[in-house]
Amino acid sequence: MKCSRCRKDAIYFQRQSGQYYCGDHFNTHFIKKFMRGVREEQLIKKNEKVAVAVSGGKDSITLAYLLKKLQQRYPFQMEAIIIDEGISGYRNLTLDAAKAQLEMLEISYHIESFKDCFDRTLDSFEKNNKENACSTCGVLRRYLLNKKARELSCTKLATGHNLDDEGQSVIMNLMRGDIIRFSRGQNYYKKISDKFVERIKPLRYFLEKEIVIFALNNKLIFDSSECPYAVYAMRGEVRKFLDRMEDLRPTTKYSLLSGYDKILPTLNKCFIPESIGACKVCGEPTMDGVCMGCKILGK
Amino acid sequence: MIKVIFLRDKKSLEIEAENVSEVFSKLSLLKEEYVAIKNGKIVCEDESLSKGDTLELFTVASGG
Ligand code: SF4
Ligand SMILES: [Zn+2]
Ligand SMILES: [Zn+2]
């Protein structure tokens, strides 16, 4: 098939819009959508300092690449933070990809490891409890990202979450009955404690498949191995369900997230307190007396 | 015959198919799950296939 805009061969058919895209027009479309999103949501202000969380997978690499492009339009500072959770046979590969691509983009980076910061690797936690790996990993990773971004005096923390990730999280939080997490949204971090660096997700309305095509089309360096703990996570099942629904009815993922975004302000008002306290052990913000990070670390 | 290669699992198989869509349906795969690469080039699902073509499937999901 040919591109809907020129005579070149199409590389992608966007079922949601009925458009065919060649490589060049796909790039233009993707970059435009990114720039428009950042502008309309006012995600990054002029001269702000942004921390970008980079894992070495296609989402965060694409995000770093696009933020670098955004820097050509107006000035802001950017530093990358790479978290090394200590997952043998996996994180070392994605780490190498992250370093290589960031060096090529001339983005400076900081590597923070579980081993150095908590004196333990994720592997050491999860020997007997693989089903729990993702929640331990997530809590400690967010803890470190926030702490490091704050230390670097960044006012935003950008992550590469995509439309698929976001839709899955909406469903998973609801299925777990975790109404607090379900009701948070991104603004939570802005309003609830000044120890939280405000989080932004510039790719949250991009389909995961489109991000893969963008990363391949632009020959970005990323690693596509799968984390050994991923198979134990409920997310995989929810992903399959959403993929099937999208196949039956294109735009399902989009409708799910935009519908959720519409009720989020109300959820926020109903379930989220105005402010929270500090952890008795480490001083990081938390709703309980002791933060999740310290609980996991047995402090 | 078309050679189909699953890039992540490094598994491959041969299949009879006239276009990419047919490969997906014969193997019960969803379009959301893979990016199709024909003879080194990213292609749409309605791309036609002919004898001797190689179709690589790039897994979309990245657990991590
Ligand atoms: S799959 Fe789970 S354990 Fe692996 S990196 Fe992602 S959150 Fe961490
Ligand atoms: Zn074109
Ligand atoms: Zn704590």
PDB file of C-alpha atoms in Angstrom, chain A residues 51 65 125 185 238:
ATOM      1  CA  ALA A  51      14.956  14.704  34.727  1.00  0.00           C
ATOM      2  CA  TYR A  65      15.216  11.466  21.637  1.00  0.00           C
ATOM      3  CA  PHE A 125      14.797  -9.766  47.328  1.00  0.00           C
ATOM      4  CA  GLY A 185      -3.182  10.695  38.456  1.00  0.00           C
ATOM      5  CA  VAL A 238      -4.411  -7.373  31.167  1.00  0.00           C
TER       6      VAL A 238
END
